[in-house]
Coordinates of C-alpha atoms and ligand atoms in Angstrom, one line a residue:
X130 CA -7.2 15.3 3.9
X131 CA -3.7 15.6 5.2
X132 CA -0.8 17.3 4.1
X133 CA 0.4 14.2 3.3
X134 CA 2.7 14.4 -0.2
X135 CA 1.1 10.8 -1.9
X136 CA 3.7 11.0 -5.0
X137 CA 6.6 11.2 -3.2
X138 CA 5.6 8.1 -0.3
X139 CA 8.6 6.7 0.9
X140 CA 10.2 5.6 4.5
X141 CA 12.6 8.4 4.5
X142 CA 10.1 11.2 3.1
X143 CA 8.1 10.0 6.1
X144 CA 10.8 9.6 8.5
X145 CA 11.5 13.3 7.4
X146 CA 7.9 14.8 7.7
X147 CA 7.6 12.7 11.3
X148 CA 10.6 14.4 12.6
X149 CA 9.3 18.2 11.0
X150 CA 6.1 17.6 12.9
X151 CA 4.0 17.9 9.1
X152 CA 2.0 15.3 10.7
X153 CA 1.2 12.5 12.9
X154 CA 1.8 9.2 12.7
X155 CA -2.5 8.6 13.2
X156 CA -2.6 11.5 10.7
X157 CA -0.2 8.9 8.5
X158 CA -1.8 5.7 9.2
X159 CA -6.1 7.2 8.4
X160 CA -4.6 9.6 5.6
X161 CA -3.0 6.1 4.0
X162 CA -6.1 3.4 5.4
X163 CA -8.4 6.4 3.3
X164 CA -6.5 6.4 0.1
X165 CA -6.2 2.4 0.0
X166 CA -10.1 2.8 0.3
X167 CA -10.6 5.2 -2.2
X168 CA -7.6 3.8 -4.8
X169 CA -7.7 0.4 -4.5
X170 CA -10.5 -0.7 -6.0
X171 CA -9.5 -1.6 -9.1
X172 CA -5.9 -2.7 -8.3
X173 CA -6.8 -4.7 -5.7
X174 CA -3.3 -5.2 -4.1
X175 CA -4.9 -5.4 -0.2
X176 CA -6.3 -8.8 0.6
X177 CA -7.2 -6.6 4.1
X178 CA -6.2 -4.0 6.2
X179 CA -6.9 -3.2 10.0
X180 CA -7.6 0.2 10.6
X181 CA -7.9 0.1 14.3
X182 CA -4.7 -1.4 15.0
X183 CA -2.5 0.4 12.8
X184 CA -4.2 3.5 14.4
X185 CA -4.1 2.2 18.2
X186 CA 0.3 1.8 17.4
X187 CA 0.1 4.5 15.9
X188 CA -1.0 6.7 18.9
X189 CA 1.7 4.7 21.1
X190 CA 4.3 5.8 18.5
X191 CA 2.6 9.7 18.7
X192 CA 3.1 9.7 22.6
X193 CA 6.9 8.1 22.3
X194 CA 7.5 10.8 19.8
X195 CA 5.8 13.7 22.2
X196 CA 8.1 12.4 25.4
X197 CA 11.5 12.2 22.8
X198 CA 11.2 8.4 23.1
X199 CA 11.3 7.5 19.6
X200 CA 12.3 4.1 18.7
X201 CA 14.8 4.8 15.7
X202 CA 13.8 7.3 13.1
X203 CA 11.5 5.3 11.7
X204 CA 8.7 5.4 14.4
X205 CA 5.5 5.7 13.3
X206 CA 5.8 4.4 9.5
X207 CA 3.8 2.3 8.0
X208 CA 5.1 -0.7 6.3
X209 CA 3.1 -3.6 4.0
X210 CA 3.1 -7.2 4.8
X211 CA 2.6 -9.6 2.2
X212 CA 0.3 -12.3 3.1
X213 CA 2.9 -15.0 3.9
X214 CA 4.5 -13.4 7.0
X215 CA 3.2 -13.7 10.4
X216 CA 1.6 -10.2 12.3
X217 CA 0.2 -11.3 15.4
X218 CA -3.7 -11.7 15.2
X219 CA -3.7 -10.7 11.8
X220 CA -4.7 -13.5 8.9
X221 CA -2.2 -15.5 7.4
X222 CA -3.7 -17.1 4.2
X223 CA -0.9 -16.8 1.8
X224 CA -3.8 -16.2 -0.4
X225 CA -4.7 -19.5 -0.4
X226 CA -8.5 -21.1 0.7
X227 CA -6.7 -23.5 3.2
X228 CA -5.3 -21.1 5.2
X229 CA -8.2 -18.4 4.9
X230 CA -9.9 -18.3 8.6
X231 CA -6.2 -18.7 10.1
X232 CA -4.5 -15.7 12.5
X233 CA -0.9 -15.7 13.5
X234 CA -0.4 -16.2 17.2
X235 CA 3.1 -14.9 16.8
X236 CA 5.6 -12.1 14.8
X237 CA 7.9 -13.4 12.4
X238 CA 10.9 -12.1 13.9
X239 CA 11.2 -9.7 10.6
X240 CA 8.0 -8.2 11.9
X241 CA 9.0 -7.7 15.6
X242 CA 12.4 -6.0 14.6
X243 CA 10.5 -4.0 12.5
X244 CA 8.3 -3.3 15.7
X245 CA 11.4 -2.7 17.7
X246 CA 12.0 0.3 15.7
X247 CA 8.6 1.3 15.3
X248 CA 7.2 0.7 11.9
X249 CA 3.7 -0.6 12.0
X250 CA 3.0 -3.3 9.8
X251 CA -0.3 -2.3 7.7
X252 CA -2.5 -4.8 5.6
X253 CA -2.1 -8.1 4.4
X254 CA -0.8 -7.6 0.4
X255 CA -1.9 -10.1 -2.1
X256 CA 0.3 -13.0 -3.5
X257 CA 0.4 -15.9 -5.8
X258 CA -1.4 -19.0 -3.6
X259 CA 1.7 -20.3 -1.3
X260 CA 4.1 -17.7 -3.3
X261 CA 3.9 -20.1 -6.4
X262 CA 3.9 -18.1 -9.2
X263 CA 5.4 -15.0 -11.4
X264 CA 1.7 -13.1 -12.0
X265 CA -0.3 -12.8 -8.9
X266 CA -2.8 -14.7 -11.2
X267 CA -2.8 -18.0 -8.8
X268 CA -4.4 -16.0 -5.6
X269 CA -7.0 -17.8 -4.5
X270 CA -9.3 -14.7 -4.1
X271 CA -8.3 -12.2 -6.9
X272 CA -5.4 -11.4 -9.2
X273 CA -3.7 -7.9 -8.4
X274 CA -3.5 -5.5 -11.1
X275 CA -0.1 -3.2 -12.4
X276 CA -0.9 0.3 -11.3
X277 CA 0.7 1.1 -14.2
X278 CA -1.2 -0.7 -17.0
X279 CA -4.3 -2.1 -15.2
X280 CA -4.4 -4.5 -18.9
X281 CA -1.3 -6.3 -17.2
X282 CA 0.2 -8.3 -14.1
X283 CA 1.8 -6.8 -12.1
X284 CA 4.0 -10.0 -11.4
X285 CA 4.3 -12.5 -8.7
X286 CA 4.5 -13.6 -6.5
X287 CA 4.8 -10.6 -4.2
X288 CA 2.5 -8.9 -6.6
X289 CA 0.2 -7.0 -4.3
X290 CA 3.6 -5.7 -2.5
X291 CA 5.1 -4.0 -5.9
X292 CA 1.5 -2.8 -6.8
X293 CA 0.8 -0.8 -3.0
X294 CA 4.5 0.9 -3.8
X295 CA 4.0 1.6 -7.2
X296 CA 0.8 3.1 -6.5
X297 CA 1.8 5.2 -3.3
X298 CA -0.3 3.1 -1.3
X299 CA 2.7 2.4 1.1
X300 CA 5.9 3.9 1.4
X301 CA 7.6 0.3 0.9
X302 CA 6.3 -3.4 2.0
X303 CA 7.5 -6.7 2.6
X304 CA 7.8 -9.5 0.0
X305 CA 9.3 -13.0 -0.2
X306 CA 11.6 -14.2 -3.1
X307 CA 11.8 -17.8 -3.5
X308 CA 13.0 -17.9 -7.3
X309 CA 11.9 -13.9 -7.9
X310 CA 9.0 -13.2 -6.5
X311 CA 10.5 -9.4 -5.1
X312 CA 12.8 -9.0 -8.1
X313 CA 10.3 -9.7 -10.7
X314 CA 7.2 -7.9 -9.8
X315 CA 9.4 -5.3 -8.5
X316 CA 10.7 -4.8 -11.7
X317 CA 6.5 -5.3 -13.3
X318 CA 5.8 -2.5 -11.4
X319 CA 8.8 0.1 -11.6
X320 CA 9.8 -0.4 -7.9
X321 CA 13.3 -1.6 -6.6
X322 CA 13.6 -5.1 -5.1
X323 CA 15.6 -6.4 -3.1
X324 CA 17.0 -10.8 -2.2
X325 CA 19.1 -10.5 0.7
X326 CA 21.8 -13.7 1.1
X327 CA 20.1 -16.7 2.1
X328 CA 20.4 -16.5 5.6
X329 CA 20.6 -12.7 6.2
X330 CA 17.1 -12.2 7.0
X331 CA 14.7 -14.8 9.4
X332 CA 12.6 -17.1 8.2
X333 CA 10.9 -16.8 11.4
X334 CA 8.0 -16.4 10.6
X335 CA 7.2 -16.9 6.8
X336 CA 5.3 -19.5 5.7
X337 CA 7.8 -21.5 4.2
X338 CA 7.5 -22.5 0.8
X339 CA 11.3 -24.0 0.1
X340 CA 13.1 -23.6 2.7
X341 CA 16.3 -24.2 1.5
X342 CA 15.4 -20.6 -1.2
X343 CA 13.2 -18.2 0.7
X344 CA 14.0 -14.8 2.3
X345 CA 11.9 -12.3 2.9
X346 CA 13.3 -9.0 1.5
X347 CA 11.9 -5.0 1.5
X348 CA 9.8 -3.9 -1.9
X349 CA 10.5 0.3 -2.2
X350 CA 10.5 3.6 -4.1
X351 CA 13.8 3.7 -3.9
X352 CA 17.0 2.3 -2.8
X353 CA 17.6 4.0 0.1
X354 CA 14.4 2.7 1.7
X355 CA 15.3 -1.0 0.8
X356 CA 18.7 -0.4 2.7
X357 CA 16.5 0.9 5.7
X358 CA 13.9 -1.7 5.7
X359 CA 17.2 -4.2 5.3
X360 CA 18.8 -3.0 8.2
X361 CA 15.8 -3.4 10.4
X362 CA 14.7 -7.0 9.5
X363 CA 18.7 -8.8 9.2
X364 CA 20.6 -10.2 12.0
X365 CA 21.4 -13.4 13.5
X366 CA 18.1 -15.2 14.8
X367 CA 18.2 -18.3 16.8
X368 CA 15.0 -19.2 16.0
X369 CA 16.0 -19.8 12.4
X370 CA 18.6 -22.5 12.4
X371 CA 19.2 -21.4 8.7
X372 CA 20.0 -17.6 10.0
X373 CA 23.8 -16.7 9.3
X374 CA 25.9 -15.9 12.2
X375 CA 25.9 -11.8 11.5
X376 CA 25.4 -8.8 12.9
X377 CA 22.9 -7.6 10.6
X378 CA 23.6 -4.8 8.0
X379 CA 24.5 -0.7 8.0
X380 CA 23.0 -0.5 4.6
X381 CA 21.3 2.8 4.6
X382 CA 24.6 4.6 6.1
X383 CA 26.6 2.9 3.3
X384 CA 23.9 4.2 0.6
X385 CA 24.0 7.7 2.3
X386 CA 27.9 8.0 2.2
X387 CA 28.3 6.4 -1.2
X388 CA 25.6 7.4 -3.1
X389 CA 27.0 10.6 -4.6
X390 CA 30.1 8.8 -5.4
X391 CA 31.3 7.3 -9.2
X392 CA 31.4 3.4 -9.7
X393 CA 34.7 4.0 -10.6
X394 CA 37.3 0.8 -9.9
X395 CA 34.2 -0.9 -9.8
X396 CA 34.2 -4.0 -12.3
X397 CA 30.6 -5.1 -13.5
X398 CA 30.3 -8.4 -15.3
X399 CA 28.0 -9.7 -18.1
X400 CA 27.3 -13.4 -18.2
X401 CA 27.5 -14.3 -21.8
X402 CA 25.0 -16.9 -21.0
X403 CA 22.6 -14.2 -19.5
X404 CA 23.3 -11.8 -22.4
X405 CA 22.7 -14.0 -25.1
X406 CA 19.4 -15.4 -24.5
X407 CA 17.3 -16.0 -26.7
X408 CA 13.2 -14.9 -26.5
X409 CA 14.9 -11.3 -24.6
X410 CA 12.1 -8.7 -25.4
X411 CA 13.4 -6.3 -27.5
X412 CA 12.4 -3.4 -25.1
X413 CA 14.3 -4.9 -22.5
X414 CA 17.3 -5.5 -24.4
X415 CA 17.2 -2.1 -25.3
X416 CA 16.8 -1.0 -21.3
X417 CA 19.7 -3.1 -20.7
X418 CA 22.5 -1.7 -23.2
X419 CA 21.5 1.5 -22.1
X420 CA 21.9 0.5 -18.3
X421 CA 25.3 -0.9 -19.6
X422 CA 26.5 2.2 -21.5
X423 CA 25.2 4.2 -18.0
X424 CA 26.9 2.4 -16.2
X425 CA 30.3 2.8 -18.3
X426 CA 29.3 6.4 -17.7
X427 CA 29.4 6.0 -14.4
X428 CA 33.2 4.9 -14.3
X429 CA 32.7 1.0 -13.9
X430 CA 34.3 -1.2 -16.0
X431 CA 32.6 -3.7 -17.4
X432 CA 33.8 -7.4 -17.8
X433 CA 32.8 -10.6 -19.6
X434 CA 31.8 -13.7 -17.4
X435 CA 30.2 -17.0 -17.4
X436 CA 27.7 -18.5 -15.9
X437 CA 27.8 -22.2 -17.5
X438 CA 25.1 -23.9 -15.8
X439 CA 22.6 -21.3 -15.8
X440 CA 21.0 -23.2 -18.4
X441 CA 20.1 -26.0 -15.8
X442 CA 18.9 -23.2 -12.9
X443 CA 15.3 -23.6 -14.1
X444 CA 15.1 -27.3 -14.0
X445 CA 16.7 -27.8 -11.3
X446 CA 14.8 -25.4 -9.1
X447 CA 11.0 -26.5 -10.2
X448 CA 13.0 -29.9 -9.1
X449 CA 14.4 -28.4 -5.9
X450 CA 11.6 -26.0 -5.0
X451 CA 8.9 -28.4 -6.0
X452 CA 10.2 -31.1 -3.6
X453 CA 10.2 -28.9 -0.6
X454 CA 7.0 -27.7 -0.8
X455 CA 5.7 -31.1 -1.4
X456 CA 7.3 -32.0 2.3
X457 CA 6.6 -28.1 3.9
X458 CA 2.4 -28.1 3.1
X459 CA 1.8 -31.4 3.8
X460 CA 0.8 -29.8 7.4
X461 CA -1.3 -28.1 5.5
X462 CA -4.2 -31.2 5.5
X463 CA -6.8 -29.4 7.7
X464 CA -6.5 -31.2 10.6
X465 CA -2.9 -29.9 12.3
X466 CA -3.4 -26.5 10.1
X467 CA -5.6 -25.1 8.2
X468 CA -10.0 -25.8 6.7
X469 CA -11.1 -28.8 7.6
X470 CA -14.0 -30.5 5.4
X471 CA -16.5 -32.4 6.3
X472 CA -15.4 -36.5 6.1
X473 CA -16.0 -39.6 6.5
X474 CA -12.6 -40.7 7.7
X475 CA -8.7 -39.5 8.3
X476 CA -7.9 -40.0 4.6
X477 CA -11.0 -38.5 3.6
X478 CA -10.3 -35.0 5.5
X479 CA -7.0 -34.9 3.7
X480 CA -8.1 -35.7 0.3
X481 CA -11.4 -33.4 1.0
X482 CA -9.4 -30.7 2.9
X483 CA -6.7 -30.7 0.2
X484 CA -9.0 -31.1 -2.8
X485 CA -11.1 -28.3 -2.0
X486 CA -8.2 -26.0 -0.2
X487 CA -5.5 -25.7 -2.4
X488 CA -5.6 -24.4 -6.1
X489 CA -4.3 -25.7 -9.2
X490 CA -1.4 -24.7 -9.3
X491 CA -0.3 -25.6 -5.6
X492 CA -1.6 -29.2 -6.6
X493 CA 0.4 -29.5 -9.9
X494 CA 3.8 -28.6 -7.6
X495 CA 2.8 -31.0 -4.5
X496 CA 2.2 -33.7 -7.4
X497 CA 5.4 -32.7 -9.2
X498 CA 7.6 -32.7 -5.6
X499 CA 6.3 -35.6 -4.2
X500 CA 7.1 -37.7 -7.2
X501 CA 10.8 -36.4 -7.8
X502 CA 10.8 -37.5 -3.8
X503 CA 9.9 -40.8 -4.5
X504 CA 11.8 -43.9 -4.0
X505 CA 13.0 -45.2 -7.7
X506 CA 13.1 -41.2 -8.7
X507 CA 14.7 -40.1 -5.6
X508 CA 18.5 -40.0 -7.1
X509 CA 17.6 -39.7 -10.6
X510 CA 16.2 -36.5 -9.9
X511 CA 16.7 -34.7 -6.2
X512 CA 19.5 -35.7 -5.8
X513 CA 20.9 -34.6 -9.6
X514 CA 19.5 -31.5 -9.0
X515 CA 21.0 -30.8 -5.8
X516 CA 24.8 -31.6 -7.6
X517 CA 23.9 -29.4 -10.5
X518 CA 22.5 -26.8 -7.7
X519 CA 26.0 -27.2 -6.0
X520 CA 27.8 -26.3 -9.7
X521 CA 25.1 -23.2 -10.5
X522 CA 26.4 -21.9 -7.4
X523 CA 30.4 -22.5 -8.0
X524 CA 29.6 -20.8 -11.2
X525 CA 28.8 -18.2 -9.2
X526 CA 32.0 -18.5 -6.7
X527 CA 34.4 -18.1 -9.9
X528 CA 32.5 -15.0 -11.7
X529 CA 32.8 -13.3 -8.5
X530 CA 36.6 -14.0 -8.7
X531 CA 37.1 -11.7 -11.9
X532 CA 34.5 -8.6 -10.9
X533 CA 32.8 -7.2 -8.0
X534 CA 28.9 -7.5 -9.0
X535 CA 27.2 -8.9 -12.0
X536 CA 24.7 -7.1 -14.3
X537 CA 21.6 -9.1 -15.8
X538 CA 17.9 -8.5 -16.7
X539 CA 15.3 -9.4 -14.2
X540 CA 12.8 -10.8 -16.2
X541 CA 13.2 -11.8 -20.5
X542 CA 9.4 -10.2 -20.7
X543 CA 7.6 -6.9 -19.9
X544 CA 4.7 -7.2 -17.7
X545 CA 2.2 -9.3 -19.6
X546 CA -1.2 -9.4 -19.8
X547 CA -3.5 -11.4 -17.9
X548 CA -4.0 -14.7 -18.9
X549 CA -1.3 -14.5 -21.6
X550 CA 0.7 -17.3 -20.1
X551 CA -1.8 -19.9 -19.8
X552 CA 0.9 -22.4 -20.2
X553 CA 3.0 -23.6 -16.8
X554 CA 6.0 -24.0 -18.5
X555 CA 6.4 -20.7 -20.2
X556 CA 5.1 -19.2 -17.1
X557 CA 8.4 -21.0 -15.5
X558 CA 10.7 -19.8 -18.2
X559 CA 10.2 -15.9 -17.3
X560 CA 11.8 -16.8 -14.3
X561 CA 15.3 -17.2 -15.8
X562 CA 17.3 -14.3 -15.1
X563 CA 16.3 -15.0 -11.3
X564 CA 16.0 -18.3 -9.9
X565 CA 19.8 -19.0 -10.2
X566 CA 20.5 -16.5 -7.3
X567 CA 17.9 -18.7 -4.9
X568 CA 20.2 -21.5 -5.8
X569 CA 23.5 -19.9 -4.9
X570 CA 22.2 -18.2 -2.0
X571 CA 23.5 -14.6 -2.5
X572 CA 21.8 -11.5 -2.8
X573 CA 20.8 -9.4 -5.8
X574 CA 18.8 -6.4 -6.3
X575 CA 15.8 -5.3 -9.2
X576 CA 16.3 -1.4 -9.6
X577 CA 14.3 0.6 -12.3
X578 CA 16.8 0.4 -15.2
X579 CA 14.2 2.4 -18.2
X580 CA 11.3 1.9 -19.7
X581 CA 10.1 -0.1 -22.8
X582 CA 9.9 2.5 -25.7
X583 CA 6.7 0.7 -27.1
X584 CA 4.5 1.1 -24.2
X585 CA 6.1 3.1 -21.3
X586 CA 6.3 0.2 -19.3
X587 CA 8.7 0.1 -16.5
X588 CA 11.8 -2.9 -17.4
X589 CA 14.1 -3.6 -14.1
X590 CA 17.9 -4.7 -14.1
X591 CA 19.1 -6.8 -11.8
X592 CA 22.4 -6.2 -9.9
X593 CA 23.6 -9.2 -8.0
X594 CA 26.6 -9.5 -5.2
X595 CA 28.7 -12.0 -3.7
X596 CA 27.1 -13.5 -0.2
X597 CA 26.6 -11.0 2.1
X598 CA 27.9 -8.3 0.0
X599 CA 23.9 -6.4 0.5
X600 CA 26.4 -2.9 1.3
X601 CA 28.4 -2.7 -1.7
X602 CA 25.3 -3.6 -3.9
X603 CA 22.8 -1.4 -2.7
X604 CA 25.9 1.3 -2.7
X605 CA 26.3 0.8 -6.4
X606 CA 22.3 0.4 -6.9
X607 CA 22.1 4.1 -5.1
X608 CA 24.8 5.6 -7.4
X609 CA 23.0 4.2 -10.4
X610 CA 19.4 5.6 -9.3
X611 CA 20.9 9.2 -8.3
X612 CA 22.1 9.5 -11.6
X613 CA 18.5 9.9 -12.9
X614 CA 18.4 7.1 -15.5
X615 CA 16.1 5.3 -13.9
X616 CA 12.6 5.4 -14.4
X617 CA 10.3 7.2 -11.9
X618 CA 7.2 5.6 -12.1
X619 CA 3.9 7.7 -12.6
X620 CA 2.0 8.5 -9.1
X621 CA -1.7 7.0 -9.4
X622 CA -4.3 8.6 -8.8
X623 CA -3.9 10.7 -5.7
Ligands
LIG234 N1 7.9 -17.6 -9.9 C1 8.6 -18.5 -9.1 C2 7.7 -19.7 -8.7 O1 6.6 -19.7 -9.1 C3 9.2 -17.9 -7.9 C4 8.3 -17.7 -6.8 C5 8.9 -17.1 -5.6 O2 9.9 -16.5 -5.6 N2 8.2 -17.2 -4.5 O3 8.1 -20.6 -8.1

């Protein structure tokens, strides 16, 4: 095999070797397609991967690099797409049985600026059917398991995304967080994740799920990559009438010049409401005083604030969330997109279609949405939600007014095991610490924060900014990981 370094994978340990001439980006792409074969067997994080068109970039990106043509320093690296984001005649099934023989015509524009610098996007990752779900147990074709524990989830929905970087299958992927799902299993799997602001990153592209919530966001080693993969996928895009009007970030230079710097003058602040809650595992409690006292350590200064209407955010986004994707997969009916059954009429494709396409948990939220929609329901529950939605996000505006960046878990549980949480609503509930952030709109990152002294199993904290403040997060995220609390998750098997 190649002298390809599998425990240490990441965009700028390959960026380095492609520059040093260790290798080739076709030595990269086969060394990587070889050790998915060999590895992934069990952990089943790939729905699929294309060999021959990874490798047939690949050699473009070896003959730019030979005639010092490169694109950006990232030419040649492989990057994971999770199977919600559109690669040109690759499938797009969102792991769901609907959407299984369908190929994207196009690149979600996160995709083609990824292209524009050269990174080739590699596989289709698993997911929770439609990105519903915190466990990767809702794929239609398989759950994913943690690299870590194989026992356990390895959280959802971006599941397969945190699995291929935890086990050095990729040297970082692509997720999509609606209420979570890069934070969460990010934080399952001992990786860092990052939510950009709503709006910083096209949705061009991604199949939406709410619209209102989604961004596609980088899953990585480490935090330096995240800023890279940021920088390459933000920006203005007028194909996106929800895309802010902004340049796009210079995350990765901010990370490089701040990195070895102290967080001091920086003030950190603790929603009580966070803090406090009840059902907080005790090995993540412990994680987060630690990442508290660390961060003390580290010069910032840490401040008290609230966050009253947090205790609305879940019910109000199975509300909000639940709505939109009732209206966004009702093109789903297999006759404009996606299987069509056998019928004897038009309502009987949709119902047949439907029935047999989607699973049950994509039912329960197109039943759930479609009722709070309805007339008679309509304002006694959109349209409540959307006025609590509009306080959960002042709440934010005035915390932000007394420190710089908050400090909260990512998830209240460690990664479970499978099938532990057969019931809906406490599968819901883990989503605490992260759904309120969908609802404001601004961006937060999940950085390894320790591990749970029980079991060894990696816990995340979550570091969240003010709207468009991805710099300064990832900044203090960097000086937090360089200090070598963090936990360095094990390399598997190769
Ligand atoms: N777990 C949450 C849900 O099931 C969040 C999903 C997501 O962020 N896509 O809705």
């Amino acid at each position: 095999m190649s002298n390809i370094d599998f425990a240490k994978l990441s965009v700028s340990a390959c960026a380095d070797a492609l520059a040093k001439k260790e290798y080739s980006a076709v030595e990269l792409v086969k060394a990587i397609a070889e050790n998915v074969r060999k590895n992934d067997g069990e952990i089943r994080a790939f729905l699929k991967f294309d060999e021959e068109s990874a490798l047939a970039a690949a050699k473009e990106s070896d003959a730019r690099r030979a005639a010092g043509k490169i694109l950006s320093p990232y030419d040649g690296i492989v990057i994971g797409v999770k199977d919600n984001i559109a690669v040109t005649g690759e499938t797009i099934s969102c792991a769901s049985k609907i959407l299984a023989p369908v190929k994207s015509p196009y690149d979600a524009t996160a995709i083609a600026k990824l292209k524009n610098q050269g990174f080739i996007p590699f596989g289709r990752l698993n997911m929770d059917e439609f990105a519903m779900g915190s466990s990767c147990e809702n794929s239609a074709f398989f759950p994913t398991k943690n690299p870590l524990d194989t026992s356990r989830v390895p959280g959802g929905s971006s599941g397969g995304s945190a699995a291929a970087v935890a086990a050095k299958f990729l040297p970082s992927a692509l997720g999509s967080d609606t209420g979570g799902s890069i934070r969460q299993p990010a934080s399952f799997c001992g990786t860092v994740g990052l939510k950009p602001t709503y709006g910083r990153v096209s949705r061009y592209g991604l199949v939406a799920f709410a619209s209102s919530l989604d961004q596609i966001g980088p899953l990585s080693p480490n935090v330096e990559d995240a800023a890279v993969i940021l920088d390459a996928i933000s920006g203005h895009d007028p194909m996106d009438c929800t895309s802010l009007d902004q340049t796009g970030t210079n995350a990765a230079a901010a990370v490089r010049a701040g990195r070895d710097a102290s967080l001091k003058g920086v003030k950190i602040g603790l929603p009580k409401e966070y803090y406090a809650a009840s059902g907080l595992d005790s090995g993540v409690a412990k994680v987060f005083d630690e990442a508290i006292e660390n961060l003390k350590k580290l010069g910032a200064e840490i401040v008290e604030v609230s966050l009253p209407h947090t205790e609305y955010a879940v019910a109000v986004y199975y509300i909000v969330a639940t709505a939109e994707a009732s209206a966004n997969l009702a093109r789903f009916d297999g006759i404009r997109y996606g299987d069509r059954k056998e019928a004897k009429d038009l309502v009987d494709t949709y119902f047949k279609s439907r029935g047999a396409g989607f699973g049950a948990e994509v039912k329960r939220r197109i039943l759930l949405g479609t009722y709070v929609l309805s007339s008679g329901y309509y304002d006694a529950y959109y349209l409540r939600a959307q006025k609590v939605r509009t306080l959960i996000k002042r709440d934010f505006e005035e915390a932000f007014t007394k420190c710089d960046l908050l400090l909260t878990p990512v998830a209240p549980n460690l990664p479970f095991h499978f099938g532990e949480k057969s019931d809906p609503l406490q599968m819901y509930l883990s989503d605490i610490f992260t759904i309120a952030l969908n609802l404001a709109g601004n961006c937060g990152v999940s950085l390894p924060g320790g591990v749970d002294p029980t079991t060894g199993l990696p816990v995340g904290i979550q570091l969240i900014a003010p709207n468009l403040g991805e710099e300064k997060l990832l900044t203090a995220a960097a000086i937090y990981e360089k200090q070598a609390f963090a936990f360095a998750p094990k390399a598997f098997g190769c």
